[in-house]
Short mmCIF file of C-alpha atoms in Angstrom, two decimals:
data_model
loop_
_atom_site.label_atom_id
_atom_site.label_comp_id
_atom_site.label_asym_id
_atom_site.label_seq_id
_atom_site.Cartn_x
_atom_site.Cartn_y
_atom_site.Cartn_z
CA GLN A 193 16.89 43.17 -12.07
CA LEU A 194 18.66 45.50 -9.71
CA GLY A 195 21.96 45.35 -7.90
CA TYR A 196 25.70 45.41 -8.20
CA GLY A 197 27.05 43.48 -11.15
CA LEU A 198 23.66 43.67 -12.86
CA GLN A 199 23.55 47.32 -13.88
CA PRO A 200 26.32 49.17 -15.75
CA ASP A 201 26.49 51.94 -13.12
CA LEU A 202 26.74 49.43 -10.24
CA THR A 203 30.02 47.66 -10.94
CA LEU A 204 31.08 44.66 -8.88
CA ASP A 205 34.64 43.59 -9.64
CA LEU A 206 36.26 40.55 -8.06
CA VAL A 207 40.01 40.40 -7.53
CA TYR A 208 41.95 37.14 -7.57
CA ASN A 209 45.53 36.64 -6.50
CA PRO A 210 47.21 33.30 -5.88
CA SER A 211 47.41 32.13 -2.29
CA GLY A 212 51.10 31.32 -2.64
CA PRO A 213 54.22 31.78 -4.74
CA SER A 214 52.76 31.26 -8.22
CA LEU A 215 51.53 33.40 -11.08
CA PRO A 216 47.81 33.99 -11.49
CA PRO A 217 46.05 31.90 -14.15
CA ASP A 218 44.71 33.35 -17.40
CA GLN A 219 42.33 36.16 -16.43
CA CYS A 220 39.77 35.56 -19.22
CA ARG A 221 39.44 31.84 -18.50
CA LEU A 222 39.32 32.36 -14.76
CA GLU A 223 36.64 35.03 -15.13
CA ALA A 224 34.51 32.67 -17.23
CA ASP A 225 34.92 29.88 -14.64
CA TYR A 226 34.07 32.15 -11.70
CA ARG A 227 31.12 33.69 -13.56
CA ARG A 228 29.66 30.25 -14.28
CA GLU A 229 30.29 28.73 -10.85
CA LEU A 230 29.20 31.72 -8.75
CA GLN A 231 26.01 32.07 -10.79
CA LEU A 232 25.17 28.34 -10.61
CA ARG A 233 26.06 27.80 -6.95
CA HIS A 234 25.10 31.11 -5.36
CA GLY A 235 23.23 33.26 -7.89
CA VAL A 236 26.07 35.80 -7.74
CA VAL A 237 26.64 38.05 -10.75
CA PHE A 238 29.67 40.32 -11.11
CA SER A 239 31.08 42.76 -13.65
CA HIS A 240 34.72 41.71 -14.02
CA LEU A 241 37.32 39.46 -12.46
CA LEU A 242 40.81 40.92 -12.19
CA THR A 243 43.94 38.87 -11.54
CA ILE A 244 46.98 40.25 -9.73
CA ALA A 245 50.35 38.78 -8.82
CA ASN A 246 51.76 38.68 -5.31
CA MET A 247 54.68 41.06 -4.83
CA PRO A 248 57.66 39.68 -2.93
CA ILE A 249 57.50 42.47 -0.33
CA GLY A 250 56.00 42.95 3.12
CA ARG A 251 54.30 40.03 4.86
CA PHE A 252 54.38 37.90 1.70
CA ARG A 253 58.15 38.31 1.57
CA VAL A 254 58.42 37.34 5.25
CA ASP A 255 56.34 34.24 4.53
CA LEU A 256 58.47 33.35 1.50
CA ARG A 257 61.62 33.67 3.60
CA ARG A 258 60.14 31.54 6.37
CA GLN A 259 59.42 28.82 3.80
CA ASN A 260 62.84 29.31 2.16
CA ARG A 261 61.05 30.08 -1.15
CA GLU A 262 61.89 33.75 -1.74
CA MET A 263 64.67 33.16 -4.28
CA THR A 264 62.59 30.54 -6.12
CA TYR A 265 59.64 32.94 -6.37
CA ARG A 266 61.84 35.82 -7.49
CA ALA A 267 63.33 33.54 -10.17
CA LEU A 268 59.80 32.58 -11.30
CA LEU A 269 58.89 36.26 -11.71
CA ARG A 270 62.16 37.07 -13.50
CA ASP A 271 61.91 34.05 -15.83
CA ALA A 272 58.29 34.91 -16.69
CA PHE A 273 59.18 38.49 -17.72
CA ASN A 274 56.93 39.57 -20.59
CA PRO A 275 58.09 42.67 -22.53
CA GLY A 276 54.53 43.06 -23.82
CA THR A 277 53.48 44.23 -20.35
CA LEU A 278 55.81 47.24 -20.26
CA LYS A 279 53.52 49.64 -22.12
CA GLY A 280 50.69 49.15 -19.61
CA LEU A 281 52.67 49.40 -16.38
CA MET A 282 51.06 51.81 -13.93
CA CYS A 283 54.41 53.38 -13.03
CA ARG A 284 54.57 54.75 -16.59
CA SER A 285 51.38 56.80 -16.30
CA GLN A 286 50.64 57.29 -12.59
CA ILE A 287 52.35 58.29 -9.39
CA SER A 288 51.63 57.42 -5.78
CA VAL A 289 51.54 60.03 -3.04
CA GLY A 290 52.61 59.17 0.50
CA TRP A 291 50.81 60.44 3.60
CA ASP A 292 53.46 63.16 3.87
CA GLY A 293 53.14 64.27 0.24
CA ALA A 294 56.26 62.40 -0.94
CA LEU A 295 56.03 61.04 -4.49
CA TYR A 296 56.61 57.44 -5.60
CA ASP A 297 56.47 55.69 -8.96
CA CYS A 298 54.00 53.09 -7.62
CA ASP A 299 52.37 51.82 -4.43
CA PHE A 300 54.99 49.08 -4.10
CA ASN A 301 57.83 51.61 -4.18
CA LEU A 302 55.90 53.63 -1.60
CA ALA A 303 55.68 50.53 0.64
CA LEU A 304 59.43 50.00 0.21
CA GLY A 305 60.32 53.67 0.75
CA LEU A 306 61.77 54.07 -2.77
CA ALA A 307 60.99 57.72 -3.59
CA ILE A 308 60.54 59.00 -7.13
CA SER A 309 63.77 59.94 -8.92
CA ALA A 310 62.49 63.45 -9.72
CA GLY A 311 62.26 64.00 -5.96
CA GLY A 312 60.03 66.38 -4.14
CA ARG A 313 56.58 66.45 -2.72
CA VAL A 314 53.17 66.78 -4.31
CA THR A 315 53.05 70.49 -3.38
CA HIS A 316 56.28 71.17 -5.31
CA ALA A 317 55.81 68.75 -8.21
CA ASN A 318 57.07 69.88 -11.59
CA VAL A 319 55.03 68.15 -14.28
CA GLN A 320 57.78 68.30 -16.90
CA ARG A 321 60.33 66.74 -14.52
CA LEU A 322 57.82 64.05 -13.57
CA LEU A 323 57.13 63.19 -17.20
CA ALA A 324 60.85 62.99 -18.03
CA ARG A 325 61.94 61.10 -14.90
CA PRO A 326 63.55 57.68 -14.96
CA ILE A 327 61.37 55.24 -13.03
CA VAL A 328 62.91 53.82 -9.87
CA THR A 329 62.95 50.05 -10.24
CA GLY A 330 63.89 47.03 -8.18
CA GLU A 331 63.65 43.28 -8.40
CA HIS A 332 60.06 43.48 -7.08
CA CYS A 333 59.09 45.12 -10.40
CA PHE A 334 59.15 41.71 -12.08
CA GLY A 335 55.87 41.08 -10.22
CA CYS A 336 54.13 43.52 -12.58
CA THR A 337 55.84 42.23 -15.73
CA ALA A 338 55.60 38.45 -15.22
CA GLY A 339 53.24 36.40 -17.37
CA SER A 340 50.21 38.47 -18.36
CA GLY A 341 51.34 41.32 -16.13
CA SER A 342 49.71 42.71 -13.04
CA SER A 343 48.07 46.00 -12.12
CA CYS A 344 45.14 47.38 -10.18
CA ARG A 345 43.19 46.82 -13.41
CA GLY A 346 44.18 43.16 -13.51
CA ALA A 347 46.21 41.51 -16.26
CA LEU A 348 48.00 43.85 -18.67
CA VAL A 349 47.95 41.56 -21.72
CA ALA A 350 45.64 38.74 -22.77
#
């Protein structure tokens, strides 16, 4: 058999995020459910299913405010803080680069205009300063640490 999701070098990953202000379900269980149902109903095979949480920024934040649910969602994220997710946070091992070369601790900080504490641009980056920098955080950061955690690789803990 040939095709994406069928061969190791042709990966097909699905990404799931809730349609509203809730945390994603357990990634392993959801992957098993999707794998079974997509195969049975449509003959679709995939490599992995990744779950991500909605960040209370941008259009989602506007929608939360319109529904008067922003504070409730922020409280949900804060109350679901999981210290086990901290080690795997992307901001601890990666940086984001803006179109102008400005550096950010993560894509969400980039979207919010929260530049990296070590300052500078990619052309003037000092690796030692970057490694020693404090990470710029905000209340939106609870989106990556709530429940099983959230990253571009899906859940951070099982």
